[in-house]
JSON list of C-alpha atoms in Angstrom, two decimals:
[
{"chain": "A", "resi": 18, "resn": "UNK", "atom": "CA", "xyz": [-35.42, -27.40, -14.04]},
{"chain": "A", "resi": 19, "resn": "UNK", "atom": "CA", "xyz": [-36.91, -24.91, -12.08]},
{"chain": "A", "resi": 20, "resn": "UNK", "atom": "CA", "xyz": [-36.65, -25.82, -8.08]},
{"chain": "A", "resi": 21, "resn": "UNK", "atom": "CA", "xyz": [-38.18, -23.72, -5.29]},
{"chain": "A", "resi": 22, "resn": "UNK", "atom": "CA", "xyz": [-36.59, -24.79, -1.68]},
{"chain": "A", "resi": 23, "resn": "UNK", "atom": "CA", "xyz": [-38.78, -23.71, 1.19]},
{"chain": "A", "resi": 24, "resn": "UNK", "atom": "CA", "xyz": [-37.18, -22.87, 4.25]},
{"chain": "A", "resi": 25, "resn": "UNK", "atom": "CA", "xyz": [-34.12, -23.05, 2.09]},
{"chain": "A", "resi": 26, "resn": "UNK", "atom": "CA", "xyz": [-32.05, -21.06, 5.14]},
{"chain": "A", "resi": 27, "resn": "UNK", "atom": "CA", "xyz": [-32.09, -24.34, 7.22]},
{"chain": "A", "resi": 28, "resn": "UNK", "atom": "CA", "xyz": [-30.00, -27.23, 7.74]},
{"chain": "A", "resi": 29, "resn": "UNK", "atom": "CA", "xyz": [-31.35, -29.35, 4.96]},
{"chain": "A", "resi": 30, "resn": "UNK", "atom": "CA", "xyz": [-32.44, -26.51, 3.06]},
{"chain": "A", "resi": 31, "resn": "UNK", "atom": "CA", "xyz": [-28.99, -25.02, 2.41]},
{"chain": "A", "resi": 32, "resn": "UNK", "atom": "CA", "xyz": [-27.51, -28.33, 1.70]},
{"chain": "A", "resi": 33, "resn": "UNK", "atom": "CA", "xyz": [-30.45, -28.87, -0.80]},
{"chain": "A", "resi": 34, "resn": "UNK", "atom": "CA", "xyz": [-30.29, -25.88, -2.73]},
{"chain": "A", "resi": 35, "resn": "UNK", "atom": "CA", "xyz": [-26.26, -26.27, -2.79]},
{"chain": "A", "resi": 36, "resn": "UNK", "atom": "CA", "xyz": [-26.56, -29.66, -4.28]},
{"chain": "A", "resi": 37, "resn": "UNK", "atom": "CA", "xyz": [-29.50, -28.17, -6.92]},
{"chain": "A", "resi": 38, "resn": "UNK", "atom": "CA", "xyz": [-26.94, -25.22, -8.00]},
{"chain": "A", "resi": 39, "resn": "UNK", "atom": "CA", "xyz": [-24.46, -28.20, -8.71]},
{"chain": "A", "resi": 40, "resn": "UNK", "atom": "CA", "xyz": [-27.07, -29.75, -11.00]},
{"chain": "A", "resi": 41, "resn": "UNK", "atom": "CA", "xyz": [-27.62, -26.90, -13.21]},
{"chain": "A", "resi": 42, "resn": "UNK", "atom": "CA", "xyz": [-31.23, -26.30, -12.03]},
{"chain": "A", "resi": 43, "resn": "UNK", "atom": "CA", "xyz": [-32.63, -22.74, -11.79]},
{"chain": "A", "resi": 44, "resn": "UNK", "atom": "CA", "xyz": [-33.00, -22.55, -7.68]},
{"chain": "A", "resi": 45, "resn": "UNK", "atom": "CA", "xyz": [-34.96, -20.20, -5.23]},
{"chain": "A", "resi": 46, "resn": "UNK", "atom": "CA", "xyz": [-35.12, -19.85, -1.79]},
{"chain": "A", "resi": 47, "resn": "UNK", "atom": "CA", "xyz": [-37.87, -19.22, -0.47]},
{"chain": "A", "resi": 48, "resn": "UNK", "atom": "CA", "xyz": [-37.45, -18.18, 3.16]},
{"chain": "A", "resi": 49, "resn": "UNK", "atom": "CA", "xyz": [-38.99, -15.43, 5.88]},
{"chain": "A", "resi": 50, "resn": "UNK", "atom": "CA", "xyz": [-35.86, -13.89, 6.47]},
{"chain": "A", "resi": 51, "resn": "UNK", "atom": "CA", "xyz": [-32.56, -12.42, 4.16]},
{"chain": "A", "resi": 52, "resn": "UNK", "atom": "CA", "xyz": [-31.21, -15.52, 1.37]},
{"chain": "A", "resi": 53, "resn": "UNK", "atom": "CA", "xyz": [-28.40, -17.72, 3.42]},
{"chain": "A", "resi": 54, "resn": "UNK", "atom": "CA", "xyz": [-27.87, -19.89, 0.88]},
{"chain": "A", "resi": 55, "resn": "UNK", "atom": "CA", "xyz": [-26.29, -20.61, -2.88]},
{"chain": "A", "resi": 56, "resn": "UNK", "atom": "CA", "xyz": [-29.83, -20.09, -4.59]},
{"chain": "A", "resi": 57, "resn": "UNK", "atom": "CA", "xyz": [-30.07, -17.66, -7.70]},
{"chain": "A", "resi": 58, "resn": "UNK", "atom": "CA", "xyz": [-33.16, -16.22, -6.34]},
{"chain": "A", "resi": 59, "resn": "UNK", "atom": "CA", "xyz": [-34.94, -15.79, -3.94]},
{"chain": "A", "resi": 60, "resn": "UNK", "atom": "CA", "xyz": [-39.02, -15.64, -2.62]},
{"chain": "A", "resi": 61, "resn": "UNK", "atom": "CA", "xyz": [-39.04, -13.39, 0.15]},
{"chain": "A", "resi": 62, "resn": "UNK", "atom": "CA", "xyz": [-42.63, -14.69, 2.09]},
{"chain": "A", "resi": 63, "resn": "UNK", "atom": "CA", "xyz": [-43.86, -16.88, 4.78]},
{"chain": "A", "resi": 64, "resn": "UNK", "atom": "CA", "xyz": [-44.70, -20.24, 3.62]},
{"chain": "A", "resi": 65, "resn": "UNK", "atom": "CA", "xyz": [-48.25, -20.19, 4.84]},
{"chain": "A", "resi": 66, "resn": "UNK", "atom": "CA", "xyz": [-48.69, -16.88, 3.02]},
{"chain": "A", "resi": 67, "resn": "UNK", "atom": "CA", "xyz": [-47.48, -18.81, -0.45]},
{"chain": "A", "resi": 68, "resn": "UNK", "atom": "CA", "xyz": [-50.53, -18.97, -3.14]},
{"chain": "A", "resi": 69, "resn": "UNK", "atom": "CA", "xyz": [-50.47, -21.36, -6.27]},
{"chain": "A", "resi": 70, "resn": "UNK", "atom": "CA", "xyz": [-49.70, -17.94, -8.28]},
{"chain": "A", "resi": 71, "resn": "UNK", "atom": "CA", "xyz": [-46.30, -18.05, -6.15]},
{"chain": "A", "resi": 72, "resn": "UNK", "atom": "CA", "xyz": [-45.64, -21.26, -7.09]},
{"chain": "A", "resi": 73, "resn": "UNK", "atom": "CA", "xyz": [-46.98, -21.47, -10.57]},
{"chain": "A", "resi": 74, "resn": "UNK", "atom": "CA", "xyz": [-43.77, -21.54, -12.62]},
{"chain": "A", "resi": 75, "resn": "UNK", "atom": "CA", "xyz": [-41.59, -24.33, -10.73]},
{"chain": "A", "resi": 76, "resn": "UNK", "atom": "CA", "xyz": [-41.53, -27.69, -11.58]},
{"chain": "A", "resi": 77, "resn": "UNK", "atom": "CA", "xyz": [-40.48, -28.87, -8.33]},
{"chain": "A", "resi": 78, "resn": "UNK", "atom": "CA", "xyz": [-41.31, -27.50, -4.90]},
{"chain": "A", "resi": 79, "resn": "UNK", "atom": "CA", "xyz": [-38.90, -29.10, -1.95]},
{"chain": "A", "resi": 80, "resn": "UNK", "atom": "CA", "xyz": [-40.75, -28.36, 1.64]},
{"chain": "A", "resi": 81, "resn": "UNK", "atom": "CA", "xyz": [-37.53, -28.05, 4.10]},
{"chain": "A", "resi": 82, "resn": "UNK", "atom": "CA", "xyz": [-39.82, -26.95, 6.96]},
{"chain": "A", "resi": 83, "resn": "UNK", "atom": "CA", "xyz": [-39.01, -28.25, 10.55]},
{"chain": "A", "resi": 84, "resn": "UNK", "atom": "CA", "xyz": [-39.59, -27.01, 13.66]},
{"chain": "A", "resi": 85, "resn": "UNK", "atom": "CA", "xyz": [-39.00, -28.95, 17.52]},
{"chain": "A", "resi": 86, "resn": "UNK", "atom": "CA", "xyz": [-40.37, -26.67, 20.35]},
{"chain": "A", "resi": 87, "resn": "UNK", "atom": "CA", "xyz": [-42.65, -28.79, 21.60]},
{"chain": "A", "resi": 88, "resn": "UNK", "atom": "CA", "xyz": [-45.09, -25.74, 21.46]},
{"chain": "A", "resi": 89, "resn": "UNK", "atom": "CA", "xyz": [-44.91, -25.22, 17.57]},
{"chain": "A", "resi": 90, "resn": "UNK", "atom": "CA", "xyz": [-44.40, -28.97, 15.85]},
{"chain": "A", "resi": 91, "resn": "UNK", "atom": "CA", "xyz": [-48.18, -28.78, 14.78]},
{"chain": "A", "resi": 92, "resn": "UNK", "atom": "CA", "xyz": [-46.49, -26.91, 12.56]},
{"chain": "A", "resi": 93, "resn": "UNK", "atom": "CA", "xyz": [-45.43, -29.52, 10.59]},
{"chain": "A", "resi": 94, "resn": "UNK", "atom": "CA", "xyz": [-49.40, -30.93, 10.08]},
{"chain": "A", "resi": 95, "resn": "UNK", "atom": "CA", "xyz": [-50.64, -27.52, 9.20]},
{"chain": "A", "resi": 96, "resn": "UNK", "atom": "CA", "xyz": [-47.59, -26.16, 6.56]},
{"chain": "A", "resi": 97, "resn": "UNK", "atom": "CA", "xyz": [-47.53, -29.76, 4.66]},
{"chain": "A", "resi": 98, "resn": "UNK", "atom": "CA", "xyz": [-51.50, -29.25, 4.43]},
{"chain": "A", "resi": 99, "resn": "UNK", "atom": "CA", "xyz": [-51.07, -25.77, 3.22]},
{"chain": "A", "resi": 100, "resn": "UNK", "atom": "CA", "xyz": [-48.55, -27.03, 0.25]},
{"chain": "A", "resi": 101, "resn": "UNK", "atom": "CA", "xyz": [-50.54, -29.89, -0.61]},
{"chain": "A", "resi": 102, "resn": "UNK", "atom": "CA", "xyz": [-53.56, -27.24, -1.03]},
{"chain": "A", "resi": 103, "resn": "UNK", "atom": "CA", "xyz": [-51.82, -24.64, -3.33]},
{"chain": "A", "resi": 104, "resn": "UNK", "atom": "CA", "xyz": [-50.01, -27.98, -5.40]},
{"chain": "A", "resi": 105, "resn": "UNK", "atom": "CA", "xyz": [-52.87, -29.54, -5.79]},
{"chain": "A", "resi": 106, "resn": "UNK", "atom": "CA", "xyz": [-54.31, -30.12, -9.49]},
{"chain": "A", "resi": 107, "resn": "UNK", "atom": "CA", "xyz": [-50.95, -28.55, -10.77]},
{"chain": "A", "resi": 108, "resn": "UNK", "atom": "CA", "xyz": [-48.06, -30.35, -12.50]},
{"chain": "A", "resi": 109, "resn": "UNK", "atom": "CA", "xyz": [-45.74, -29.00, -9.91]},
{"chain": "A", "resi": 110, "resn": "UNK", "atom": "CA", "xyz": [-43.85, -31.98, -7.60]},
{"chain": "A", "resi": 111, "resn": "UNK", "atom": "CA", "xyz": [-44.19, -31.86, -3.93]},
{"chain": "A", "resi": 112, "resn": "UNK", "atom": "CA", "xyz": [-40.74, -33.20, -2.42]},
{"chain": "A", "resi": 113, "resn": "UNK", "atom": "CA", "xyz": [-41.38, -33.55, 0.98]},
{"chain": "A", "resi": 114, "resn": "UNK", "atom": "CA", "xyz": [-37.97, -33.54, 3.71]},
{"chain": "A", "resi": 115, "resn": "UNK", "atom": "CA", "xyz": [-39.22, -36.30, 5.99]},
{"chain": "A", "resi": 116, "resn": "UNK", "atom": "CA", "xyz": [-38.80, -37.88, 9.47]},
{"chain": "A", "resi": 117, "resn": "UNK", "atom": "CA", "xyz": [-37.47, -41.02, 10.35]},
{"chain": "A", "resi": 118, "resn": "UNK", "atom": "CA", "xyz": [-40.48, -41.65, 13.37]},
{"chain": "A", "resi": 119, "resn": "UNK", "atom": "CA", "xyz": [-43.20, -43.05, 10.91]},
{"chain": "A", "resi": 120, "resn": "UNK", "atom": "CA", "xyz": [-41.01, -45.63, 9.64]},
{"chain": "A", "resi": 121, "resn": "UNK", "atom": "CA", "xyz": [-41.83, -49.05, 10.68]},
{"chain": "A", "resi": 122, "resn": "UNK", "atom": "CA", "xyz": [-39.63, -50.46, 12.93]},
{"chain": "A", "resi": 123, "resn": "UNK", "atom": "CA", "xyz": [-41.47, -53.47, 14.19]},
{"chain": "A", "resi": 124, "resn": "UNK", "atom": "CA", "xyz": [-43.47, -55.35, 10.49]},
{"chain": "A", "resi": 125, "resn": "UNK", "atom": "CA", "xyz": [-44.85, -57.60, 12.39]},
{"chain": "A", "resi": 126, "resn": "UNK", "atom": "CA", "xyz": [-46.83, -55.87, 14.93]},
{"chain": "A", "resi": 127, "resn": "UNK", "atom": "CA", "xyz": [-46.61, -52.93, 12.01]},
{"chain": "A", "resi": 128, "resn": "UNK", "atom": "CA", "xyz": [-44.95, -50.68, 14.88]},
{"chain": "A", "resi": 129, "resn": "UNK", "atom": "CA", "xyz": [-43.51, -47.13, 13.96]},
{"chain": "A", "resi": 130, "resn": "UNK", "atom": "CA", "xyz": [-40.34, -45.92, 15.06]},
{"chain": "A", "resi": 131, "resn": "UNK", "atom": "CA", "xyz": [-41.69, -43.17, 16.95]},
{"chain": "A", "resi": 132, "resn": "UNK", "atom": "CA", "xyz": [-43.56, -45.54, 19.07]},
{"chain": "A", "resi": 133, "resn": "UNK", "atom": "CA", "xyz": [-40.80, -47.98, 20.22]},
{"chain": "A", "resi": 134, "resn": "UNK", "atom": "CA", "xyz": [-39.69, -47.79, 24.12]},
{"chain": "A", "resi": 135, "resn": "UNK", "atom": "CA", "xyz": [-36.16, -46.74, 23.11]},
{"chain": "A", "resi": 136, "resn": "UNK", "atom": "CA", "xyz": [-37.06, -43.25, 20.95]},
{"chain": "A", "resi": 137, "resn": "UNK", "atom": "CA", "xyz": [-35.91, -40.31, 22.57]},
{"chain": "A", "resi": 138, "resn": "UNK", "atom": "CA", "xyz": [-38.71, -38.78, 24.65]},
{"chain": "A", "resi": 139, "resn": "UNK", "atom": "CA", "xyz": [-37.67, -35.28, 23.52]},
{"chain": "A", "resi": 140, "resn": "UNK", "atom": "CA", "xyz": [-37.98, -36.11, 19.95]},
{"chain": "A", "resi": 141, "resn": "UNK", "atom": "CA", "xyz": [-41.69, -37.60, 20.28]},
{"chain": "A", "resi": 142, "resn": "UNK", "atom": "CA", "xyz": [-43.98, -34.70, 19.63]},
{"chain": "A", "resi": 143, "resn": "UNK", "atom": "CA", "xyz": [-42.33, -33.56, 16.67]},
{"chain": "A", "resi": 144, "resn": "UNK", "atom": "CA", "xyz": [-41.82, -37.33, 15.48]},
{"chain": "A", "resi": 145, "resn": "UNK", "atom": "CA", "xyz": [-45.69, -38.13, 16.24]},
{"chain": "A", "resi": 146, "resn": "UNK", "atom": "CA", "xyz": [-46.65, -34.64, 14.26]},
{"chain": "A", "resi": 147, "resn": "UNK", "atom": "CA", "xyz": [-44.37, -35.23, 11.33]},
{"chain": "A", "resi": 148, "resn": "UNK", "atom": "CA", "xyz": [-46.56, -38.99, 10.65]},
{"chain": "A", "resi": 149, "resn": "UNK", "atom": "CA", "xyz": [-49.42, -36.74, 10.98]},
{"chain": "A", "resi": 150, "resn": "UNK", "atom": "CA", "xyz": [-48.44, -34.48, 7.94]},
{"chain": "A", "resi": 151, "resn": "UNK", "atom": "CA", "xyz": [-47.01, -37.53, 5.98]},
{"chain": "A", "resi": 152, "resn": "UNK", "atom": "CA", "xyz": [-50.66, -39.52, 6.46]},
{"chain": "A", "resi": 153, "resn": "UNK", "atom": "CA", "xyz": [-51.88, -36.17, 5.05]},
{"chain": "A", "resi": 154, "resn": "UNK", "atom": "CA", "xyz": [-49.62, -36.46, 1.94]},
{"chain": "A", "resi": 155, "resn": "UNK", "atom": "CA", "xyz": [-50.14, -39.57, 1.33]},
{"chain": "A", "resi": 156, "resn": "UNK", "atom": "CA", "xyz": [-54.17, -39.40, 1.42]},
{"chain": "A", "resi": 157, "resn": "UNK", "atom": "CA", "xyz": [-53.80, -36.17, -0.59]},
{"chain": "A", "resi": 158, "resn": "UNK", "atom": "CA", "xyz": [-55.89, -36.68, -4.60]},
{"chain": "A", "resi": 159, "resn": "UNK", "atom": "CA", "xyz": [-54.47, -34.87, -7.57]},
{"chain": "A", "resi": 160, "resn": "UNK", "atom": "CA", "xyz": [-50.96, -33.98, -6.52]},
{"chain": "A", "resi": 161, "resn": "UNK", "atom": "CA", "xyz": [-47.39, -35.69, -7.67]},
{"chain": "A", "resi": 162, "resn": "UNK", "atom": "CA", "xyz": [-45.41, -36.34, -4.30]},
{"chain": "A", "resi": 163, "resn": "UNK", "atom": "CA", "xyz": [-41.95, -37.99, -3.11]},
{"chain": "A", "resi": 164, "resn": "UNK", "atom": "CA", "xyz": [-41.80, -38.25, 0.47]},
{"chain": "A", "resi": 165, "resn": "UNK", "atom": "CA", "xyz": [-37.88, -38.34, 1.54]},
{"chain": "A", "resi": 166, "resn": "UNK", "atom": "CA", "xyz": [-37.09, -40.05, 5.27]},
{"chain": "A", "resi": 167, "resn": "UNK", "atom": "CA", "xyz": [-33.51, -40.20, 6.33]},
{"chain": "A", "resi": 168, "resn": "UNK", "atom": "CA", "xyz": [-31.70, -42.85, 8.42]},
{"chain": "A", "resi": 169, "resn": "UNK", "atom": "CA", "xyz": [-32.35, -43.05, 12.26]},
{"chain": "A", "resi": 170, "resn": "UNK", "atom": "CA", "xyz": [-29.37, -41.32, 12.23]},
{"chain": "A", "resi": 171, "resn": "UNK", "atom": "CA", "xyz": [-29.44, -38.11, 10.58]},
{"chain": "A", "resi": 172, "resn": "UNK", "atom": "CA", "xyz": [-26.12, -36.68, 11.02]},
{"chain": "A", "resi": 173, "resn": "UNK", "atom": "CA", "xyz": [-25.91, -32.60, 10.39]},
{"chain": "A", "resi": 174, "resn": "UNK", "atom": "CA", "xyz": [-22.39, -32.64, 8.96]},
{"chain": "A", "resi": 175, "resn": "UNK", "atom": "CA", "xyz": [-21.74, -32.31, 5.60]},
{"chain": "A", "resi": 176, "resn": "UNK", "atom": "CA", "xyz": [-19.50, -35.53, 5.35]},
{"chain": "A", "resi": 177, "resn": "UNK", "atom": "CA", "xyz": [-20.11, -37.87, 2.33]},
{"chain": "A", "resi": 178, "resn": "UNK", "atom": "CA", "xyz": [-18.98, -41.16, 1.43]},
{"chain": "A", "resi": 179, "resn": "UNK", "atom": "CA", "xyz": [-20.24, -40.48, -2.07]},
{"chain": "A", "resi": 180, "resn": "UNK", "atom": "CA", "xyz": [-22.82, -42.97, -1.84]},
{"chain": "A", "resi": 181, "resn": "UNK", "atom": "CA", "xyz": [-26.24, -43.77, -0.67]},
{"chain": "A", "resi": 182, "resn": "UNK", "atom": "CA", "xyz": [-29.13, -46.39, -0.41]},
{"chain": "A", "resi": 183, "resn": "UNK", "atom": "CA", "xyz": [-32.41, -45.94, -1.49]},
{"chain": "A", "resi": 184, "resn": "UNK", "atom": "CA", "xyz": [-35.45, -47.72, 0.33]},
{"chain": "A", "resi": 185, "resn": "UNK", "atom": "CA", "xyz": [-38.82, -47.68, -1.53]},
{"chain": "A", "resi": 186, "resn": "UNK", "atom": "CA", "xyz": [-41.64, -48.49, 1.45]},
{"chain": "A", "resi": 187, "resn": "UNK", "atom": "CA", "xyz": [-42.34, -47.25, 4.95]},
{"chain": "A", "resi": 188, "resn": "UNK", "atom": "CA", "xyz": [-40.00, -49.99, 6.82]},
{"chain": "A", "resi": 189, "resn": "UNK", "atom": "CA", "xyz": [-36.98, -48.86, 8.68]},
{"chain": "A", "resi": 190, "resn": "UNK", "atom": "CA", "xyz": [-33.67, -50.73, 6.96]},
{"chain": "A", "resi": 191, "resn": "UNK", "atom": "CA", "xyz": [-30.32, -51.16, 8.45]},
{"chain": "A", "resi": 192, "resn": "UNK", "atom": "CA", "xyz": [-26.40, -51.77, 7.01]},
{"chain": "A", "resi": 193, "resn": "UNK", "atom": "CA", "xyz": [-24.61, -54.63, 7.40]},
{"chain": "A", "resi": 194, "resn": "UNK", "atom": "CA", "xyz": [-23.16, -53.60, 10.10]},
{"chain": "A", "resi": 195, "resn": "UNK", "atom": "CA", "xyz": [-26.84, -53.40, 11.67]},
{"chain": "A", "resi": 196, "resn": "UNK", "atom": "CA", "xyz": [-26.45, -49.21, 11.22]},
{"chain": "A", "resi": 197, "resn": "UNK", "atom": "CA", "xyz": [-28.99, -46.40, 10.26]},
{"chain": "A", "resi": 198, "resn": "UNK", "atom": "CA", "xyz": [-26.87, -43.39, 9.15]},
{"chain": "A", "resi": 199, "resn": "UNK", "atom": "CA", "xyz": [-27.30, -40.71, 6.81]},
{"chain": "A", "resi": 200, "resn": "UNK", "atom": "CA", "xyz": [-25.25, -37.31, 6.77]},
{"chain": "A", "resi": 201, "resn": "UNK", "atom": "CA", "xyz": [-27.45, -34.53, 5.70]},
{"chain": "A", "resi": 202, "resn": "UNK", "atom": "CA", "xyz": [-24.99, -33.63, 2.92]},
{"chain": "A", "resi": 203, "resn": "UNK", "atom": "CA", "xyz": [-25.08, -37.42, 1.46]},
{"chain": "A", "resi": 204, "resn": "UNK", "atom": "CA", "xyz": [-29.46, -36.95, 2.17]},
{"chain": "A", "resi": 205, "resn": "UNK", "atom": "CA", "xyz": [-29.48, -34.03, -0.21]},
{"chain": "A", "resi": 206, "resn": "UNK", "atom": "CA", "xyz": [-27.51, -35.75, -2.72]},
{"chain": "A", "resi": 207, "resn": "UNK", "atom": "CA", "xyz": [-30.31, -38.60, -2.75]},
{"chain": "A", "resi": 208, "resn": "UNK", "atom": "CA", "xyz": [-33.32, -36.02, -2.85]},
{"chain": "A", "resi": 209, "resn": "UNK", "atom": "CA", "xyz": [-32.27, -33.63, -5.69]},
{"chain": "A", "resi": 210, "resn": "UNK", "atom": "CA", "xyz": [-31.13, -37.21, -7.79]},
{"chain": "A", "resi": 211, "resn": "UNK", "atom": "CA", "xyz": [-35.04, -37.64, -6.95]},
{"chain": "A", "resi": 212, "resn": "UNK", "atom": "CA", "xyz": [-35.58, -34.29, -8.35]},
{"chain": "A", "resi": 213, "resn": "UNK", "atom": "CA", "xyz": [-33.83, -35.15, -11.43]},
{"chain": "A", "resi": 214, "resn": "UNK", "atom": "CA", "xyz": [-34.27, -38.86, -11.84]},
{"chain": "A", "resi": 215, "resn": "UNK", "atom": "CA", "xyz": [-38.14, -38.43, -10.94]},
{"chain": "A", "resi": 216, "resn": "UNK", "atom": "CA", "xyz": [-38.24, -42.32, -10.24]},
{"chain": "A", "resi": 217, "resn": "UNK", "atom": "CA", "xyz": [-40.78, -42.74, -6.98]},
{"chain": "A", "resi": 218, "resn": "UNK", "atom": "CA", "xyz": [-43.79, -40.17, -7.93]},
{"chain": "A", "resi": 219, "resn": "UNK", "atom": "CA", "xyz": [-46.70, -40.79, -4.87]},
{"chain": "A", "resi": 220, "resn": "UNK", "atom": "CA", "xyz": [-43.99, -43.39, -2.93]},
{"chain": "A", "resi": 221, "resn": "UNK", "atom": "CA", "xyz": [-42.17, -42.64, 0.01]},
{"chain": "A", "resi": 222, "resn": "UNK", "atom": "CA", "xyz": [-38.56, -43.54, 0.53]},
{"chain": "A", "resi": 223, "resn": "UNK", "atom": "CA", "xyz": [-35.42, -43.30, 2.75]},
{"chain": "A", "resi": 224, "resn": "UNK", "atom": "CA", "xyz": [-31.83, -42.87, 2.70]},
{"chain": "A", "resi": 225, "resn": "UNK", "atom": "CA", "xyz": [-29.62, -44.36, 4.38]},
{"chain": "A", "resi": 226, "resn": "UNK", "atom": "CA", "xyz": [-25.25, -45.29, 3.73]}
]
């Protein structure tokens, strides 16, 4: 398996492409900026400069972009429509590093996370631009996509209980305990057993403990 990791030098990224050398698979990074991570190999080039000839010989591409100054989340609209454009009409999957804000929180008045009164006002715009990207995926023809949202709360630590729940759907799901939680080491786990498992093709999901 052949797995290129973009923006492989952040948080998720690294933990992603860790968890793919585990696996066996054939990893590179492909980042802006010198290799920080466990990959094999790496694609030295800005994402939006990446053409389907870049591309061409993965079977799996995992987009690890993210950005929150409120000035540069569009970011996250215009990259996922760049991917979608070069994967398009290929056999190459798009595995997308979601947000939790487009869940839905509220079924019955079919409310998103991002829109409740209690979601962190500093963590709106990017929220509100990361639903615009995944609207984009998911109205995208000719292209084999997974769509990956983590708990509510997305902890960056790289504890693991060795476990995980997978939700297929857009609704937000809770513990028993009435928790959202998902460390971003036990998150990568779930995505690159996506990778390998290849189980929810054009769905999205989420991950939670």
């Amino acid at each position: 398996m052949k797995v290129g990791v973009v923006a492989a030098n952040g948080r998720a990224g690294r933990r992603i492409v860790k968890r793919c050398v585990e696996e066996g698979f054939d990893v590179t990074a492909i980042v802006r900026h010198e290799n920080q991570t466990a990959a094999q190999n790496v694609l030295l080039k800005d994402l939006f400069d990446l053409t389907t000839d870049d591309v061409k010989d993965f079977d799996v591409i995992v987009d690890a972009f993210g950005v929150w100054d409120a000035d540069a989340v569009g970011l996250h609209v215009s990259s996922m429509q760049h991917l979608i454009s070069i994967l398009q009409k290929t056999d190459i999957r798009l595995i997308a590093v979601g947000g939790a804000g487009s869940l839905i929180a509220d079924p019955e008045m079919n409310m998103q996370l991002v829109d409740t009164k209690d979601f962190p006002e500093e963590a709106r715009p990017v929220a509100k631009a990361m639903s615009v990207a995944f609207d984009n995926l998911r109205i995208s023809k000719d292209l084999r996509w997974t769509y990956v949202s983590p708990a509510v709360n997305f902890k960056p630590t790289d504890e693991s209980q060795g476990h995980y729940v997978i939700v297929t759907g857009d609704n937000l799901s809770f513990d028993k305990n009435g928790k959202s939680e998902i460390s971003y080491a036990d998150y990568a786990r779930a995505l690159v057993d996506e990778i390998k498992n290849d189980k929810h093709e054009n769905q999205r999901i989420s991950v939670r403990w």
